[in-house]
Coordinates of N, CA and C in Angstrom, one line a residue:
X1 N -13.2 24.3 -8.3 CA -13.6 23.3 -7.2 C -15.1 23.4 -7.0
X2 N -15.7 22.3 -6.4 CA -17.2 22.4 -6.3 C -17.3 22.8 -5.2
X3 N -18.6 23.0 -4.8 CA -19.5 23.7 -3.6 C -18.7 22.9 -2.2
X4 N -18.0 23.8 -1.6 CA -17.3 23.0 -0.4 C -18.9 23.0 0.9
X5 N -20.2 23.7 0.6 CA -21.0 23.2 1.5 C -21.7 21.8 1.3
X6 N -22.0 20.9 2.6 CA -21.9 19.6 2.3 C -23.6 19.6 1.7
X7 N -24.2 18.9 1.2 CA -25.6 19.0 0.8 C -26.4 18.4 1.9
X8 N -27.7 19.0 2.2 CA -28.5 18.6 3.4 C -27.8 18.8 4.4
X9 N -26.8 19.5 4.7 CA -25.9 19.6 5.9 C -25.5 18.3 6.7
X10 N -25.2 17.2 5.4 CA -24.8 16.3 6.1 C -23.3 15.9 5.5
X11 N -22.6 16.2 6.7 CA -20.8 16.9 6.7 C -20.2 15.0 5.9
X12 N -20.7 14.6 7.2 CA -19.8 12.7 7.1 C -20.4 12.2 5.3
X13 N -21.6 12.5 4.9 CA -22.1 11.6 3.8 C -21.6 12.6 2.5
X14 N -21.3 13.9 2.4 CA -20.4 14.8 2.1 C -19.1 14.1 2.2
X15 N -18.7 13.9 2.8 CA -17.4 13.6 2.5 C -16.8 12.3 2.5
X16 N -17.8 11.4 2.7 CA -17.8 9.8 2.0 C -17.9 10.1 0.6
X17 N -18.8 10.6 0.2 CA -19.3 11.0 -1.1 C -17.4 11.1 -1.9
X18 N -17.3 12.1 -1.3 CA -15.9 13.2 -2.0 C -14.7 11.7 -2.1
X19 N -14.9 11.2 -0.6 CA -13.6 10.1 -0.7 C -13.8 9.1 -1.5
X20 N -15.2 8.7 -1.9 CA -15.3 7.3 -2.8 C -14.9 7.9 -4.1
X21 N -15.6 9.1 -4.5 CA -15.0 9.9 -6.0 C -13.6 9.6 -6.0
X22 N -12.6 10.1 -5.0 CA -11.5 10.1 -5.0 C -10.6 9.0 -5.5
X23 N -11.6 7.9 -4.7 CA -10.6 6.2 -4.4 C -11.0 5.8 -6.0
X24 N -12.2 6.1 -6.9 CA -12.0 6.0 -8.1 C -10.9 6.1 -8.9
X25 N -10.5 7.9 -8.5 CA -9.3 8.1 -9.4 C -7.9 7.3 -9.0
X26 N -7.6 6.9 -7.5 CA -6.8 6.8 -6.8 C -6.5 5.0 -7.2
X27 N -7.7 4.1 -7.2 CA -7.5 3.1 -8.0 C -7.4 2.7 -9.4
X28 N -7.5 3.9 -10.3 CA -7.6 4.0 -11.6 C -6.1 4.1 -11.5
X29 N -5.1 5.2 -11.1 CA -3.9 5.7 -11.2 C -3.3 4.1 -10.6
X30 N -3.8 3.4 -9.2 CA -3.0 1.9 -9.0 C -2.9 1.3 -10.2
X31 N -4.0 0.7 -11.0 CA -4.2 -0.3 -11.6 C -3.1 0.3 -12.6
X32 N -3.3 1.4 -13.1 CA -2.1 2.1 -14.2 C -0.8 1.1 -14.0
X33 N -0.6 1.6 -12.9 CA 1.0 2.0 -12.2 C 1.1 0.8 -12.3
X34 N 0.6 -0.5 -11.9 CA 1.1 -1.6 -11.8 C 1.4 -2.2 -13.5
X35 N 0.1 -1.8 -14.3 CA 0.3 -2.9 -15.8 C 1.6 -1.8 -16.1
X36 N 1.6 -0.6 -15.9 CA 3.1 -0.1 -16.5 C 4.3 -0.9 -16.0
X37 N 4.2 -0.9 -14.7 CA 5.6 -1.2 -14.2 C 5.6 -2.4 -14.1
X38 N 4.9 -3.5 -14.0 CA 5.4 -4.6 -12.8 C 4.7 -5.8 -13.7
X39 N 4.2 -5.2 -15.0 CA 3.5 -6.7 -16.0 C 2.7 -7.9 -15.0
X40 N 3.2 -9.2 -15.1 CA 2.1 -10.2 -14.9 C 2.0 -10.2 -13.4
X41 N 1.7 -9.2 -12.9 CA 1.4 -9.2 -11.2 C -0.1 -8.3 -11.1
X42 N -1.0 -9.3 -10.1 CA -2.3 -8.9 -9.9 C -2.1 -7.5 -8.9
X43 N -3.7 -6.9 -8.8 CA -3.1 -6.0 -7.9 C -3.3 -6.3 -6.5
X44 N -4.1 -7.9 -5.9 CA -3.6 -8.1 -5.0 C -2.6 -8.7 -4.3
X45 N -1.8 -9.6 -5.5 CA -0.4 -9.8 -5.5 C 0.4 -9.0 -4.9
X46 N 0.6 -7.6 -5.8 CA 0.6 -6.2 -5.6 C 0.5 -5.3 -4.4
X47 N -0.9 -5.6 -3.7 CA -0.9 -5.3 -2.3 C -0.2 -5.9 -1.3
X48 N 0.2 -7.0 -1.6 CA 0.5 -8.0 -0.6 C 2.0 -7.6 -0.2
X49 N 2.9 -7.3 -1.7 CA 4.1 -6.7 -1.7 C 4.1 -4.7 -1.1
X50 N 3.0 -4.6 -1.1 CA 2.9 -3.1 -0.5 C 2.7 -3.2 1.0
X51 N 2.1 -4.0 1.5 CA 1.6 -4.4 3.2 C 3.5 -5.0 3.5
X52 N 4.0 -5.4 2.8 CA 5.1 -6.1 3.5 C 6.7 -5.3 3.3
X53 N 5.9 -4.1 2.2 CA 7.1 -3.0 1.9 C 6.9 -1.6 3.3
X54 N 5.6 -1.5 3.7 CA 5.6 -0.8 4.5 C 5.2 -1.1 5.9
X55 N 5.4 -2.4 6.0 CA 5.1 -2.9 7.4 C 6.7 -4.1 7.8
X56 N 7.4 -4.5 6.5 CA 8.4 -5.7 7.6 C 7.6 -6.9 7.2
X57 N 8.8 -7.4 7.3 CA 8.3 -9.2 7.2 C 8.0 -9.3 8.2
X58 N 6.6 -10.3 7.9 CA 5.5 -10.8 8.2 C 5.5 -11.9 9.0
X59 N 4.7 -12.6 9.8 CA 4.7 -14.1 9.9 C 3.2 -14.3 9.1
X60 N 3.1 -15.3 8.2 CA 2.0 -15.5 7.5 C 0.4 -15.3 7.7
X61 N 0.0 -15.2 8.9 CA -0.8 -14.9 9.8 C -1.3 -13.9 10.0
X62 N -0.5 -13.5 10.5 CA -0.9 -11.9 10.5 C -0.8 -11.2 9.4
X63 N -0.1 -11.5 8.2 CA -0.1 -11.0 7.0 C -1.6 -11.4 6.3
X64 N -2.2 -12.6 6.6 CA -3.6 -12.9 6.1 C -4.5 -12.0 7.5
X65 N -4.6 -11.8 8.0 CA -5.4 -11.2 8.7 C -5.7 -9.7 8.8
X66 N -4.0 -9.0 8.5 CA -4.2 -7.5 8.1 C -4.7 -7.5 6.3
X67 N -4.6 -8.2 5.9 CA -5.0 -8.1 4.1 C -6.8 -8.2 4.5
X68 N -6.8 -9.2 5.3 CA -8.2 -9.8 5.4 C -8.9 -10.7 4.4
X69 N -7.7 -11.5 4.3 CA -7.9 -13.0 3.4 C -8.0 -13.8 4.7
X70 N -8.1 -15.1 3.9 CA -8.2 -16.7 4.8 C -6.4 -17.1 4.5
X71 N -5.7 -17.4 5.6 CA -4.5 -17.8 5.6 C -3.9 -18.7 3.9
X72 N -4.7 -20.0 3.5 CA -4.4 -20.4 2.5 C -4.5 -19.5 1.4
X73 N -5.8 -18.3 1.9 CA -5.3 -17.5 0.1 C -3.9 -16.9 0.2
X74 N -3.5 -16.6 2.1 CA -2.3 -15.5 1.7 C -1.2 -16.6 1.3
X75 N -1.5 -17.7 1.6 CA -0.1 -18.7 1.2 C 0.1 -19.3 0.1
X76 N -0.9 -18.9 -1.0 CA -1.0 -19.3 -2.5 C -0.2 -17.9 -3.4
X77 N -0.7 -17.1 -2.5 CA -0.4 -15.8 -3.1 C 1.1 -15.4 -2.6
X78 N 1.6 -15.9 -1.5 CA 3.0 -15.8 -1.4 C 3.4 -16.9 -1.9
X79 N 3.1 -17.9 -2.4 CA 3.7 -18.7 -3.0 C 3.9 -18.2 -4.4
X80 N 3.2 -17.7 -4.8 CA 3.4 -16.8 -6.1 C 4.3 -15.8 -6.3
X81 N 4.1 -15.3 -5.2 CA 5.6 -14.0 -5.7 C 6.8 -14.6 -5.0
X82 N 6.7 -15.4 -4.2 CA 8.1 -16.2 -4.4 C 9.2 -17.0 -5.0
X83 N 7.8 -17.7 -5.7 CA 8.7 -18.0 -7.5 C 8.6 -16.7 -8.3
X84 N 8.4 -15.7 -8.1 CA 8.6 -14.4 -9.0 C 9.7 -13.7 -8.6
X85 N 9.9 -14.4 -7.5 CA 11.2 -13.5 -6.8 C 11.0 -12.5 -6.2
X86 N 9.6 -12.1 -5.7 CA 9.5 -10.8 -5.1 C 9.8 -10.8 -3.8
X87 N 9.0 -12.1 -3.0 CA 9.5 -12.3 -1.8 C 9.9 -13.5 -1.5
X88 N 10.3 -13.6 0.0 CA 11.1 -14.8 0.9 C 10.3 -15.0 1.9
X89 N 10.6 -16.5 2.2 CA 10.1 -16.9 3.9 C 11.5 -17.0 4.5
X90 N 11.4 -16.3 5.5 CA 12.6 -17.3 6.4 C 12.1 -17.9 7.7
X91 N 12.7 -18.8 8.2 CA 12.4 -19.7 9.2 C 13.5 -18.5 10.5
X92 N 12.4 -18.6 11.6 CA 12.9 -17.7 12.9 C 13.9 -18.8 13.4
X93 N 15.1 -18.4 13.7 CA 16.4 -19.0 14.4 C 15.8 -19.6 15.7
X94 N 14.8 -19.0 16.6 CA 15.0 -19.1 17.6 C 13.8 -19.9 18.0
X95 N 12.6 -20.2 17.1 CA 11.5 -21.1 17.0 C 11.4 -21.6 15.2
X96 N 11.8 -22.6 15.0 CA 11.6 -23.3 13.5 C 10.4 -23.3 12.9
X97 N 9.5 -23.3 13.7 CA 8.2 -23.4 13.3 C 7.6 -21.9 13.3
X98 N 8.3 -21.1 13.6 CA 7.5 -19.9 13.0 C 8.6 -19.4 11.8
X99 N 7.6 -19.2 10.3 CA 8.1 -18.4 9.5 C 8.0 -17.4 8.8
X100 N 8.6 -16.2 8.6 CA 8.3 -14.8 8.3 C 8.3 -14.3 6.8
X101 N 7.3 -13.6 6.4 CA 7.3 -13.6 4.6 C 8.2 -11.9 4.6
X102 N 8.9 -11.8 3.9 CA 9.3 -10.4 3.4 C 9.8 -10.3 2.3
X103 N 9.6 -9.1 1.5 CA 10.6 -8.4 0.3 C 12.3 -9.1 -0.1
X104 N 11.8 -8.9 -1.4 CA 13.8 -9.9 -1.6 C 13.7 -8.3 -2.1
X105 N 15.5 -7.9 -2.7 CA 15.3 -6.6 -3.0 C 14.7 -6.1 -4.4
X106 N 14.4 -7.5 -5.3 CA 13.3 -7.3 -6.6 C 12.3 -7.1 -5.8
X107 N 11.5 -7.5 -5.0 CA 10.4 -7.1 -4.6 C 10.4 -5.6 -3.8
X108 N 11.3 -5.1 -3.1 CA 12.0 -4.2 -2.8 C 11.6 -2.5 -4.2
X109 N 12.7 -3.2 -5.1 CA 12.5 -2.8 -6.1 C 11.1 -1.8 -7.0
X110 N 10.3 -3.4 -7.1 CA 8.9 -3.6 -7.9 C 8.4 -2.2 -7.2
X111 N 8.0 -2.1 -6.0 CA 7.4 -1.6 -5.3 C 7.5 0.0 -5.1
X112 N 8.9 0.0 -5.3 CA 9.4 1.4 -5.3 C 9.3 2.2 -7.0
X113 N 9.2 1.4 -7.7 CA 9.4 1.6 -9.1 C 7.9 1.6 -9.4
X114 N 6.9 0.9 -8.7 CA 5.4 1.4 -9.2 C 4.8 2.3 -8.2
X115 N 5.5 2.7 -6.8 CA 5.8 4.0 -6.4 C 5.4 5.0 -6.8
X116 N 6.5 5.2 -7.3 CA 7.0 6.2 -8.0 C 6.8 6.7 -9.1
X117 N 5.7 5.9 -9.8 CA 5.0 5.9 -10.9 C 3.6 6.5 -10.9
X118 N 3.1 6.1 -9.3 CA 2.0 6.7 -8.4 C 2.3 8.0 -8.1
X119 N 3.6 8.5 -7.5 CA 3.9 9.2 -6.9 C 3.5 10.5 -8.3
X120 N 4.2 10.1 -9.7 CA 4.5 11.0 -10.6 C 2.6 11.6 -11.2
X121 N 2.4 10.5 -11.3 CA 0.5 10.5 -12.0 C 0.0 11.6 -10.7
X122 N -0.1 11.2 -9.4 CA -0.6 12.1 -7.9 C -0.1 13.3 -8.3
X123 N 1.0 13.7 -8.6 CA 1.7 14.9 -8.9 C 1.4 15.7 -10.0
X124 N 1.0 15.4 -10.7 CA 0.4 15.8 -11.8 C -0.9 16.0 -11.3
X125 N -1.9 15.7 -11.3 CA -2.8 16.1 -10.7 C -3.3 17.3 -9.4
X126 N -2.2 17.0 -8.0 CA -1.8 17.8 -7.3 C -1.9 19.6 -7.9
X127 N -0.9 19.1 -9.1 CA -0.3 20.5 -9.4 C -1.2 21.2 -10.1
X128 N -2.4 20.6 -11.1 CA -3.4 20.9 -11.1 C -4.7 21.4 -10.4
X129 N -4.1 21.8 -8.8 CA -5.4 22.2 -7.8 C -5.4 23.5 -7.4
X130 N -6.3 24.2 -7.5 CA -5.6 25.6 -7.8 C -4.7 25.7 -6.2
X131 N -3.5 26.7 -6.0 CA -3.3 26.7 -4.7 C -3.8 27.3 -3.5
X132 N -4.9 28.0 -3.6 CA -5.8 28.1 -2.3 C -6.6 27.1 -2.1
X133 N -6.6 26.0 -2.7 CA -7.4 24.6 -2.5 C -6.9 23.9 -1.9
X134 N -5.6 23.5 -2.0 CA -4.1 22.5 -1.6 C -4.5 22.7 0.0
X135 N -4.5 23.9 0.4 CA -4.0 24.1 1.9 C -4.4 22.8 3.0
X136 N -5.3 22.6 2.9 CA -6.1 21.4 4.0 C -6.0 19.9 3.4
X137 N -5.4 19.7 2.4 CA -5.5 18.7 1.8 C -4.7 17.9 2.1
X138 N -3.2 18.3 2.6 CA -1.9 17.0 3.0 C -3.0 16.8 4.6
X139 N -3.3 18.0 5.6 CA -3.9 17.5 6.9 C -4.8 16.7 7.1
X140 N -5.6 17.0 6.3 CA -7.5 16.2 5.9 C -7.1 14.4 5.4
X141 N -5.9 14.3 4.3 CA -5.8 13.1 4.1 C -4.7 12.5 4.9
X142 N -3.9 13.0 5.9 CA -3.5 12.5 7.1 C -4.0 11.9 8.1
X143 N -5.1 12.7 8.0 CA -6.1 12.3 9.4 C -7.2 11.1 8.9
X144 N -7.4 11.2 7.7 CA -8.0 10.2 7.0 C -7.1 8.9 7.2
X145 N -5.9 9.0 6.3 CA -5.0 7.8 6.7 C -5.2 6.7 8.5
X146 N -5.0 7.9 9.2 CA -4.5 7.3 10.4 C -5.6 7.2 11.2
X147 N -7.0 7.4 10.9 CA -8.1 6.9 11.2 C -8.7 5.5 10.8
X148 N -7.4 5.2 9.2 CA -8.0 4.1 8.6 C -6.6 3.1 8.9
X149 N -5.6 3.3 9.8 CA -4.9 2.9 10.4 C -3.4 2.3 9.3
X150 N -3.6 3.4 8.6 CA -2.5 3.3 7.4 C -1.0 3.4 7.8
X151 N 0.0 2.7 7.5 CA 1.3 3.7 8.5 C 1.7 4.5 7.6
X152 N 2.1 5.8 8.3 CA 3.0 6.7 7.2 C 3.8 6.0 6.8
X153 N 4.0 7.1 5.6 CA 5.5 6.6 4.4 C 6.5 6.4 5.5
X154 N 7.6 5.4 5.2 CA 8.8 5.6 6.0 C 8.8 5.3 7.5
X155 N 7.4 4.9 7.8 CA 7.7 4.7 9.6 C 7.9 3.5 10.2
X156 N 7.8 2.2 9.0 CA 8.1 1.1 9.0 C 9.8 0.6 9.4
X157 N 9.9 -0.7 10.5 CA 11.0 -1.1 10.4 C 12.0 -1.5 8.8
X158 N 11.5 -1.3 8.3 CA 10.9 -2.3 6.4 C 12.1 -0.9 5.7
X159 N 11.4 0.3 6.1 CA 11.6 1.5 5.2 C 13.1 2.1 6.4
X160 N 13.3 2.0 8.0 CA 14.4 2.4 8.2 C 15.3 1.2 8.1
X161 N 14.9 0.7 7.4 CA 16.7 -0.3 7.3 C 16.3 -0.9 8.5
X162 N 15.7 -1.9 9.3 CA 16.1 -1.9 11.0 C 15.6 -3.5 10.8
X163 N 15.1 -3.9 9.9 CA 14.6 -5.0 10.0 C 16.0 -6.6 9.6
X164 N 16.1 -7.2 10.7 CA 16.5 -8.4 10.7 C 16.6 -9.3 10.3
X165 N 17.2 -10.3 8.9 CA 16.6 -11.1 8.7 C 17.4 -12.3 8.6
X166 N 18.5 -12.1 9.4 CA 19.4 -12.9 9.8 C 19.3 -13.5 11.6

């Protein structure tokens, strides 16, 4: 491991430093994961089926606004994986004019399968850290996540089964 003191004793630019290094490897291992698993899907295609795997169907809207596109890119781009079969709109029963984009269970699928593909490449690497390194590293990139307002694995309506689409 390198010198854990920050240089010039500046802690924040130290460890922007360390996280951009990281998101290197971390978007090297995406881009992987996806041409393995998931062929003619971009990786913002890609993202769009990951925001909607761990967040719930969407109303279009706020799905362009959490990505931080302009509404017509997110509706070109969900028009895209809809003829791909990834996802669905449904129309809300109770107002017609509002409609919600989410996961079909191919898209379901896609997601879990390039996963798990991430999951396997992270692990491999992980197990490579010596173990007195490991220790701070699930807390440090927790706190990182939920500062950058990520939701944990699993906390989504999406991931306990709870979501509605009838």
């Amino acid at each position: 491991m390198s010198n854990p003191e920050p240089p010039n004793g500046d802690e924040v630019d130290a460890i922007t430093e360390a996280v951009l290094t990281a998101s290197r490897l971390l978007v090297g291992i995406s881009a992987r994961s996806v041409a393995a698993v998931a062929g003619p899907i971009t990786l913002p295609q890609f993202r769009l089926l990951v925001a909607l795997g761990s967040r719930g169907p969407l109303k279009l809207v706020s799905l362009a606004e959490m990505l931080g596109v302009n509404p017509s890119t997110a509706t070109r781009t969900v028009d895209r994986l809809v003829t791909a079969g990834w996802a669905e709109r449904k129309s809300n029963p109770d107002s017609r004019r509002e409609v919600t984009v989410g996961l079909t269970s191919a898209g379901r699928d896609l997601v879990d399968r390039v996963t798990d593909y991430r999951r396997s490449e992270i692990a491999a690497i992980v197990e490579r850290i010596p173990h007195e390194d490991r220790a701070g590293l699930v807390q440090a990139l927790q706190a990182f996540t939920e500062a950058g307002d990520e939701p944990p694995p699993r906390a989504s309506p999406y991931d306990a089964g709870l979501t509605k689409w009838e």
